[in-house]
């Protein structure tokens, strides 16, 4: 490993647990544990898995006026989502856009009552924080909390595992966020808990001080049905759930409309809404919403068992004469027992069940456009 790679607060524990470490977004991260990717994936779908996601960035935004709605209104100048209408104790997905309507990052924003908590991707967190600070510094105090740890406990047994340590989670529903305490072997520690995650399963994301991270992780791993899970299974789980990976499925060359993420732009921010537009690239995004786009992100399923990987070109015909798009994520889906993928195709080929062909080792493999997610979500509504 390069000496320049950063380490999360759970680095030593990951090694103790037998993790295979790889470089990811500037960090040494666990790609898998001794159980192996397939077992980790299925265990998360059936029971519960604990992920180290401390490489992600946590940012607090507080309005100088003291009113969280002022912070929300300020953030809306950068993100096409309704945060002014977001109730305290709730969080919402959003997209940081540039002047061309491209996606700089996707993020989660929680209304913590007194301020906003923003969670951003590891590879973008410095640029995101710089952009937010530059735009909002006149009216808000922006605090980087990059030394905090973040863990994701995911799977149908997540509540049963977390509740003995943190009873308040039993009353939470999908996208609720609370500040509470979690019991460890040496006493309770303060944590921020959201009922969310990136696997399609019920679960929680737990933020805490980096110095408390190992105590929290050990307490959770000591519960029945919990295994440590690496980034390999996290990727296959999110792909089955139809969720984008920033840098693969969305980036500055894709707009929210092209990425089929229009649902992340609430009605009040759309054309005719009370706070229509007002964010970078709004004119482009609003026009695309109204007039359509030339390409769209779609789900894809291949015949047979050979996965079609990211970068594979897509064609309208089995002879590879008419190129229509590209695969952005692809793998074998352990839960669906079949190869799954997502990618961009020309809009004329985006309808469900449309046949397309992927270039794979000199051959053209048949796929069909399928609805996402590929697995039914297990969220607690």
CSV table of C-alpha atoms in Angstrom, one decimal:
chain,number,residue,atom,x,y,z
A,1,UNK,CA,0.0,0.0,0.0
A,2,UNK,CA,1.1,3.5,-0.7
A,3,UNK,CA,2.2,5.6,2.3
A,4,UNK,CA,0.0,8.4,0.9
A,5,UNK,CA,-3.2,6.5,1.5
A,6,UNK,CA,-5.4,7.5,4.4
A,7,UNK,CA,-6.8,5.2,7.0
A,8,UNK,CA,-10.2,5.2,8.7
A,9,UNK,CA,-10.5,5.0,12.5
A,10,UNK,CA,-11.5,1.3,12.0
A,11,UNK,CA,-8.3,0.4,10.1
A,12,UNK,CA,-6.7,-1.6,12.9
A,13,UNK,CA,-10.0,-3.5,13.6
A,14,UNK,CA,-10.4,-4.3,9.9
A,15,UNK,CA,-6.9,-5.9,9.9
A,16,UNK,CA,-7.7,-7.8,13.1
A,17,UNK,CA,-10.8,-9.2,11.5
A,18,UNK,CA,-8.8,-10.4,8.5
A,19,UNK,CA,-9.8,-7.9,5.9
A,20,UNK,CA,-8.1,-7.8,2.5
A,21,UNK,CA,-7.3,-4.1,2.1
A,22,UNK,CA,-7.3,-2.2,-1.2
A,23,UNK,CA,-6.9,1.5,-2.3
A,24,UNK,CA,-10.3,3.2,-2.7
A,25,UNK,CA,-10.9,7.0,-3.0
A,26,UNK,CA,-7.5,7.7,-1.3
A,27,UNK,CA,-8.1,5.3,1.6
A,28,UNK,CA,-7.0,1.8,2.5
A,29,UNK,CA,-10.4,0.1,2.7
A,30,UNK,CA,-11.5,-3.5,3.3
A,31,UNK,CA,-12.7,-5.1,0.0
A,32,UNK,CA,-13.7,-8.3,1.7
A,33,UNK,CA,-13.2,-10.3,4.9
A,34,UNK,CA,-12.5,-14.1,5.3
A,35,UNK,CA,-16.1,-15.1,4.7
A,36,UNK,CA,-15.7,-13.8,1.1
A,37,UNK,CA,-17.8,-11.6,-1.1
A,38,UNK,CA,-20.6,-14.0,-2.0
A,39,UNK,CA,-21.2,-15.0,1.6
A,40,UNK,CA,-21.0,-11.4,2.8
A,41,UNK,CA,-23.5,-10.3,0.2
A,42,UNK,CA,-26.0,-13.0,1.0
A,43,UNK,CA,-25.5,-12.6,4.8
A,44,UNK,CA,-26.4,-8.9,4.5
A,45,UNK,CA,-29.6,-9.7,2.5
A,46,UNK,CA,-30.6,-12.4,5.0
A,47,UNK,CA,-29.3,-11.1,8.4
A,48,UNK,CA,-27.1,-8.1,9.0
A,49,UNK,CA,-23.7,-6.7,7.9
A,50,UNK,CA,-21.5,-3.9,9.3
A,51,UNK,CA,-19.7,-1.7,6.8
A,52,UNK,CA,-16.9,0.7,7.5
A,53,UNK,CA,-17.8,3.8,5.4
A,54,UNK,CA,-15.7,6.3,7.5
A,55,UNK,CA,-14.0,7.4,4.3
A,56,UNK,CA,-17.1,9.4,3.4
A,57,UNK,CA,-17.2,13.0,4.4
A,58,UNK,CA,-19.4,14.6,7.0
A,59,UNK,CA,-20.2,18.3,6.9
A,60,UNK,CA,-22.3,20.5,9.1
A,61,UNK,CA,-24.0,23.6,7.8
A,62,UNK,CA,-25.4,26.1,10.4
A,63,UNK,CA,-27.1,29.4,9.5
A,64,UNK,CA,-25.6,32.5,11.1
A,65,UNK,CA,-29.2,33.5,11.8
A,66,UNK,CA,-29.6,30.4,14.0
A,67,UNK,CA,-32.6,29.3,11.8
A,68,UNK,CA,-32.0,25.9,10.2
A,69,UNK,CA,-34.4,26.9,7.4
A,70,UNK,CA,-32.0,29.6,6.4
A,71,UNK,CA,-29.3,27.0,6.0
A,72,UNK,CA,-31.7,24.9,4.0
A,73,UNK,CA,-32.5,27.8,1.7
A,74,UNK,CA,-28.9,28.5,1.2
A,75,UNK,CA,-28.1,24.9,0.3
A,76,UNK,CA,-30.9,24.9,-2.2
A,77,UNK,CA,-28.9,27.3,-4.3
A,78,UNK,CA,-26.5,24.4,-4.9
A,79,UNK,CA,-28.8,21.4,-4.9
A,80,UNK,CA,-32.1,20.8,-6.7
A,81,UNK,CA,-33.9,19.3,-3.8
A,82,UNK,CA,-36.5,20.6,-1.2
A,83,UNK,CA,-34.6,21.1,2.0
A,84,UNK,CA,-36.6,24.1,3.3
A,85,UNK,CA,-39.6,21.7,3.6
A,86,UNK,CA,-37.5,18.9,5.2
A,87,UNK,CA,-38.7,18.3,8.8
A,88,UNK,CA,-36.4,18.1,11.7
A,89,UNK,CA,-35.2,14.6,12.3
A,90,UNK,CA,-35.5,13.7,8.6
A,91,UNK,CA,-33.0,13.3,5.7
A,92,UNK,CA,-33.2,13.4,1.9
A,93,UNK,CA,-31.0,12.4,-1.0
A,94,UNK,CA,-29.7,15.2,-3.3
A,95,UNK,CA,-27.4,16.0,-6.1
A,96,UNK,CA,-24.8,18.7,-6.2
A,97,UNK,CA,-24.9,20.2,-9.8
A,98,UNK,CA,-22.6,22.3,-11.9
A,99,UNK,CA,-23.5,25.1,-14.3
A,100,UNK,CA,-24.0,22.6,-17.2
A,101,UNK,CA,-26.4,20.5,-15.1
A,102,UNK,CA,-23.8,17.8,-14.6
A,103,UNK,CA,-23.6,15.9,-11.2
A,104,UNK,CA,-20.6,16.9,-9.1
A,105,UNK,CA,-21.6,14.5,-6.4
A,106,UNK,CA,-24.6,12.8,-4.8
A,107,UNK,CA,-25.2,13.3,-1.1
A,108,UNK,CA,-27.5,12.9,1.9
A,109,UNK,CA,-28.8,15.9,3.8
A,110,UNK,CA,-30.3,15.6,7.3
A,111,UNK,CA,-32.2,18.3,9.2
A,112,UNK,CA,-30.8,18.0,12.7
A,113,UNK,CA,-33.0,20.7,14.1
A,114,UNK,CA,-30.3,23.3,14.7
A,115,UNK,CA,-28.2,22.7,11.6
A,116,UNK,CA,-27.9,20.4,8.6
A,117,UNK,CA,-25.7,17.3,8.4
A,118,UNK,CA,-24.4,16.5,4.9
A,119,UNK,CA,-22.8,13.2,4.0
A,120,UNK,CA,-20.8,13.3,0.8
A,121,UNK,CA,-18.7,10.8,-1.2
A,122,UNK,CA,-15.0,10.2,-0.2
A,123,UNK,CA,-13.5,11.1,-3.5
A,124,UNK,CA,-15.4,14.4,-3.7
A,125,UNK,CA,-15.5,15.6,-0.1
A,126,UNK,CA,-12.8,18.2,-0.2
A,127,UNK,CA,-14.1,19.7,-3.5
A,128,UNK,CA,-17.7,19.6,-2.1
A,129,UNK,CA,-16.8,21.3,1.1
A,130,UNK,CA,-14.8,24.0,-0.8
A,131,UNK,CA,-17.8,24.6,-3.1
A,132,UNK,CA,-20.3,24.8,-0.2
A,133,UNK,CA,-18.0,27.1,1.8
A,134,UNK,CA,-17.4,29.4,-1.1
A,135,UNK,CA,-21.2,29.7,-1.9
A,136,UNK,CA,-22.6,29.8,1.6
A,137,UNK,CA,-19.9,31.5,3.8
A,138,UNK,CA,-21.7,34.8,3.9
A,139,UNK,CA,-24.8,33.4,5.6
A,140,UNK,CA,-23.6,30.0,7.1
A,141,UNK,CA,-20.9,28.4,9.1
A,142,UNK,CA,-19.7,25.3,7.3
A,143,UNK,CA,-17.8,22.8,9.4
A,144,UNK,CA,-15.9,19.8,8.0
A,145,UNK,CA,-16.1,16.8,10.3
A,146,UNK,CA,-13.8,14.5,8.2
A,147,UNK,CA,-12.3,13.0,11.4
A,148,UNK,CA,-15.7,11.4,12.4
A,149,UNK,CA,-16.4,7.7,11.8
A,150,UNK,CA,-19.3,6.3,9.9
A,151,UNK,CA,-20.6,2.8,9.9
A,152,UNK,CA,-23.5,1.2,8.0
A,153,UNK,CA,-25.4,-1.7,9.6
A,154,UNK,CA,-27.6,-3.2,6.9
A,155,UNK,CA,-30.0,-6.1,6.6
A,156,UNK,CA,-33.3,-7.4,7.9
A,157,UNK,CA,-31.7,-8.2,11.3
A,158,UNK,CA,-30.2,-4.7,11.7
A,159,UNK,CA,-32.9,-3.4,14.1
A,160,UNK,CA,-32.7,-6.5,16.3
A,161,UNK,CA,-28.9,-6.1,16.4
A,162,UNK,CA,-28.8,-2.4,17.2
A,163,UNK,CA,-31.8,-2.0,19.5
A,164,UNK,CA,-30.1,-3.6,22.6
A,165,UNK,CA,-27.3,-1.1,22.3
A,166,UNK,CA,-29.5,1.9,21.2
A,167,UNK,CA,-33.2,1.4,22.1
A,168,UNK,CA,-34.4,4.6,20.4
A,169,UNK,CA,-33.8,3.0,16.9
A,170,UNK,CA,-36.9,0.8,17.3
A,171,UNK,CA,-39.2,3.8,16.8
A,172,UNK,CA,-37.3,5.1,13.7
A,173,UNK,CA,-38.6,4.7,10.1
A,174,UNK,CA,-36.8,5.0,6.8
A,175,UNK,CA,-34.9,8.3,6.5
A,176,UNK,CA,-35.4,9.3,10.1
A,177,UNK,CA,-32.3,10.7,11.9
A,178,UNK,CA,-31.6,11.0,15.6
A,179,UNK,CA,-28.8,12.0,18.0
A,180,UNK,CA,-28.6,9.5,20.8
A,181,UNK,CA,-26.3,7.3,22.7
A,182,UNK,CA,-25.0,3.8,22.0
A,183,UNK,CA,-23.9,1.3,24.7
A,184,UNK,CA,-20.4,-0.1,24.4
A,185,UNK,CA,-18.3,-2.3,26.7
A,186,UNK,CA,-16.8,0.8,28.4
A,187,UNK,CA,-19.9,2.9,28.6
A,188,UNK,CA,-22.3,4.8,26.3
A,189,UNK,CA,-21.1,7.1,23.6
A,190,UNK,CA,-22.9,9.8,21.6
A,191,UNK,CA,-23.9,8.8,18.1
A,192,UNK,CA,-25.9,10.1,15.2
A,193,UNK,CA,-28.1,7.4,13.7
A,194,UNK,CA,-30.1,7.5,10.4
A,195,UNK,CA,-32.4,4.7,9.3
A,196,UNK,CA,-30.9,4.5,5.8
A,197,UNK,CA,-28.1,2.9,3.8
A,198,UNK,CA,-27.0,1.9,0.3
A,199,UNK,CA,-27.9,-1.8,0.0
A,200,UNK,CA,-31.7,-1.7,-0.6
A,201,UNK,CA,-32.2,-3.3,2.8
A,202,UNK,CA,-33.4,-1.9,6.1
A,203,UNK,CA,-30.6,-0.6,8.2
A,204,UNK,CA,-28.8,2.2,9.9
A,205,UNK,CA,-25.9,4.5,9.4
A,206,UNK,CA,-24.1,5.4,12.6
A,207,UNK,CA,-21.8,8.4,13.0
A,208,UNK,CA,-19.5,8.9,15.9
A,209,UNK,CA,-16.2,10.4,17.0
A,210,UNK,CA,-13.3,8.7,15.4
A,211,UNK,CA,-12.0,7.9,18.9
A,212,UNK,CA,-15.2,6.0,19.7
A,213,UNK,CA,-15.4,4.1,16.4
A,214,UNK,CA,-13.7,0.8,17.4
A,215,UNK,CA,-15.8,0.6,20.6
A,216,UNK,CA,-19.0,1.1,18.6
A,217,UNK,CA,-18.0,-1.4,15.9
A,218,UNK,CA,-17.0,-4.1,18.5
A,219,UNK,CA,-20.3,-3.6,20.3
A,220,UNK,CA,-22.3,-4.1,17.1
A,221,UNK,CA,-20.2,-7.0,15.8
A,222,UNK,CA,-20.8,-8.8,19.2
A,223,UNK,CA,-24.5,-8.9,18.4
A,224,UNK,CA,-26.1,-12.1,16.9
A,225,UNK,CA,-26.3,-12.3,13.1
A,226,UNK,CA,-23.8,-9.4,12.4
A,227,UNK,CA,-20.7,-10.0,10.2
A,228,UNK,CA,-18.2,-7.4,9.0
A,229,UNK,CA,-18.7,-6.7,5.3
A,230,UNK,CA,-16.3,-5.2,2.7
A,231,UNK,CA,-16.6,-2.9,-0.2
A,232,UNK,CA,-16.9,-5.7,-2.7
A,233,UNK,CA,-20.3,-6.9,-1.3
A,234,UNK,CA,-21.3,-3.2,-0.8
A,235,UNK,CA,-20.9,-2.7,-4.6
A,236,UNK,CA,-22.9,-5.8,-5.6
A,237,UNK,CA,-25.6,-5.0,-3.0
A,238,UNK,CA,-26.1,-1.4,-4.3
A,239,UNK,CA,-26.1,-2.6,-7.9
A,240,UNK,CA,-28.9,-5.1,-7.2
A,241,UNK,CA,-30.7,-2.2,-5.5
A,242,UNK,CA,-30.3,-0.1,-8.6
A,243,UNK,CA,-28.3,2.6,-6.8
A,244,UNK,CA,-25.7,4.7,-8.5
A,245,UNK,CA,-22.0,4.7,-7.7
A,246,UNK,CA,-20.6,8.2,-8.2
A,247,UNK,CA,-17.8,8.2,-10.7
A,248,UNK,CA,-19.3,5.2,-12.5
A,249,UNK,CA,-23.0,5.7,-13.1
A,250,UNK,CA,-23.2,9.4,-12.5
A,251,UNK,CA,-20.6,12.2,-12.9
A,252,UNK,CA,-20.2,15.7,-14.3
A,253,UNK,CA,-21.1,14.4,-17.8
A,254,UNK,CA,-24.5,13.2,-16.7
A,255,UNK,CA,-27.5,15.3,-15.6
A,256,UNK,CA,-30.2,14.2,-13.1
A,257,UNK,CA,-32.6,13.7,-16.0
A,258,UNK,CA,-30.3,11.5,-18.0
A,259,UNK,CA,-29.4,9.5,-14.9
A,260,UNK,CA,-33.1,8.8,-14.2
A,261,UNK,CA,-32.8,10.7,-10.9
A,262,UNK,CA,-35.6,13.2,-11.6
A,263,UNK,CA,-37.4,11.8,-8.5
A,264,UNK,CA,-34.7,13.5,-6.4
A,265,UNK,CA,-36.0,16.9,-7.5
A,266,UNK,CA,-39.1,17.6,-5.5
A,267,UNK,CA,-42.2,19.3,-7.0
A,268,UNK,CA,-41.4,22.7,-5.4
A,269,UNK,CA,-38.1,22.8,-7.3
A,270,UNK,CA,-39.5,21.8,-10.7
A,271,UNK,CA,-41.1,23.9,-13.4
A,272,UNK,CA,-44.1,25.7,-11.9
A,273,UNK,CA,-43.0,25.0,-8.3
A,274,UNK,CA,-42.8,27.7,-5.7
A,275,UNK,CA,-39.0,27.5,-5.7
A,276,UNK,CA,-38.5,26.5,-9.3
A,277,UNK,CA,-34.8,26.3,-10.3
A,278,UNK,CA,-32.3,28.5,-8.6
A,279,UNK,CA,-29.4,26.0,-8.6
A,280,UNK,CA,-26.5,25.6,-11.0
A,281,UNK,CA,-27.5,24.2,-14.3
A,282,UNK,CA,-31.2,24.7,-13.5
A,283,UNK,CA,-32.2,26.0,-17.0
A,284,UNK,CA,-30.7,22.8,-18.6
A,285,UNK,CA,-32.2,20.4,-16.2
A,286,UNK,CA,-35.7,22.0,-16.4
A,287,UNK,CA,-35.5,22.0,-20.2
A,288,UNK,CA,-34.5,18.3,-20.2
A,289,UNK,CA,-37.4,17.5,-17.8
A,290,UNK,CA,-39.8,19.2,-20.1
A,291,UNK,CA,-38.4,18.1,-23.5
A,292,UNK,CA,-36.7,14.8,-22.8
A,293,UNK,CA,-33.1,13.7,-23.2
A,294,UNK,CA,-31.1,11.8,-25.8
A,295,UNK,CA,-30.0,9.0,-23.4
A,296,UNK,CA,-31.1,7.5,-20.2
A,297,UNK,CA,-29.8,5.3,-17.4
A,298,UNK,CA,-31.5,1.9,-17.4
A,299,UNK,CA,-31.2,-1.4,-15.7
A,300,UNK,CA,-30.0,-4.4,-17.7
A,301,UNK,CA,-30.1,-8.1,-17.3
A,302,UNK,CA,-28.0,-10.5,-19.4
A,303,UNK,CA,-28.9,-14.0,-20.5
A,304,UNK,CA,-26.6,-16.8,-19.1
A,305,UNK,CA,-24.3,-16.3,-16.1
A,306,UNK,CA,-21.4,-14.2,-17.5
A,307,UNK,CA,-21.6,-10.6,-16.2
A,308,UNK,CA,-21.2,-7.6,-18.5
A,309,UNK,CA,-18.8,-5.2,-16.8
A,310,UNK,CA,-18.5,-1.4,-16.8
A,311,UNK,CA,-17.2,0.0,-20.0
A,312,UNK,CA,-18.8,-2.6,-22.3
A,313,UNK,CA,-20.3,-0.9,-25.3
A,314,UNK,CA,-24.0,-1.4,-26.1
A,315,UNK,CA,-25.5,-2.0,-29.5
A,316,UNK,CA,-29.0,-2.1,-31.0
A,317,UNK,CA,-28.1,-5.2,-33.1
A,318,UNK,CA,-26.4,-8.6,-32.6
A,319,UNK,CA,-23.8,-7.7,-35.3
A,320,UNK,CA,-22.5,-4.6,-33.4
A,321,UNK,CA,-23.3,-2.2,-36.2
A,322,UNK,CA,-25.3,0.5,-34.3
A,323,UNK,CA,-23.8,1.6,-31.0
A,324,UNK,CA,-26.4,3.0,-28.6
A,325,UNK,CA,-24.7,3.3,-25.2
A,326,UNK,CA,-22.4,1.9,-22.6
A,327,UNK,CA,-22.5,-0.2,-19.4
A,328,UNK,CA,-21.5,1.8,-16.3
A,329,UNK,CA,-21.8,-0.9,-13.6
A,330,UNK,CA,-22.1,-4.7,-14.0
A,331,UNK,CA,-21.6,-7.8,-11.9
A,332,UNK,CA,-23.1,-11.1,-11.0
A,333,UNK,CA,-26.0,-10.5,-8.6
A,334,UNK,CA,-25.8,-13.2,-5.9
A,335,UNK,CA,-29.4,-12.5,-4.7
A,336,UNK,CA,-31.0,-12.6,-8.1
A,337,UNK,CA,-28.7,-15.4,-9.2
A,338,UNK,CA,-28.1,-13.7,-12.5
A,339,UNK,CA,-25.8,-11.0,-14.1
A,340,UNK,CA,-27.2,-7.5,-13.5
A,341,UNK,CA,-26.0,-4.2,-14.9
A,342,UNK,CA,-26.9,-0.6,-15.4
A,343,UNK,CA,-25.8,1.8,-18.1
A,344,UNK,CA,-26.9,4.5,-20.5
A,345,UNK,CA,-28.7,3.9,-23.8
A,346,UNK,CA,-30.2,6.1,-26.4
A,347,UNK,CA,-33.7,7.0,-25.3
A,348,UNK,CA,-35.4,5.1,-28.1
A,349,UNK,CA,-34.0,1.9,-26.6
A,350,UNK,CA,-34.8,2.7,-22.9
A,351,UNK,CA,-38.3,1.1,-22.7
A,352,UNK,CA,-38.6,-1.9,-20.5
A,353,UNK,CA,-37.9,-5.3,-22.2
A,354,UNK,CA,-36.0,-3.7,-25.1
A,355,UNK,CA,-33.3,-6.0,-26.4
A,356,UNK,CA,-29.8,-4.7,-26.6
A,357,UNK,CA,-26.4,-6.3,-27.1
A,358,UNK,CA,-23.2,-5.8,-25.2
A,359,UNK,CA,-19.7,-6.3,-26.6
A,360,UNK,CA,-18.0,-9.0,-24.6
A,361,UNK,CA,-14.7,-10.5,-25.7
A,362,UNK,CA,-15.4,-10.0,-29.4
A,363,UNK,CA,-19.0,-11.3,-29.2
A,364,UNK,CA,-22.3,-9.5,-28.8
A,365,UNK,CA,-24.2,-10.8,-25.7
A,366,UNK,CA,-28.0,-10.3,-25.5
A,367,UNK,CA,-29.4,-8.2,-22.7
A,368,UNK,CA,-32.8,-6.7,-22.0
A,369,UNK,CA,-33.7,-3.4,-20.4
A,370,UNK,CA,-35.2,-4.2,-16.9
A,371,UNK,CA,-36.8,-2.2,-14.1
A,372,UNK,CA,-34.7,-1.3,-11.1
A,373,UNK,CA,-34.2,-2.2,-8.3
A,374,UNK,CA,-33.5,-5.8,-9.2
A,375,UNK,CA,-34.4,-6.9,-5.6
A,376,UNK,CA,-37.4,-5.7,-3.6
A,377,UNK,CA,-36.4,-3.0,-1.1
A,378,UNK,CA,-36.7,-3.9,2.6
A,379,UNK,CA,-37.0,-0.4,4.0
A,380,UNK,CA,-39.1,0.3,7.1
A,381,UNK,CA,-41.7,2.8,6.0
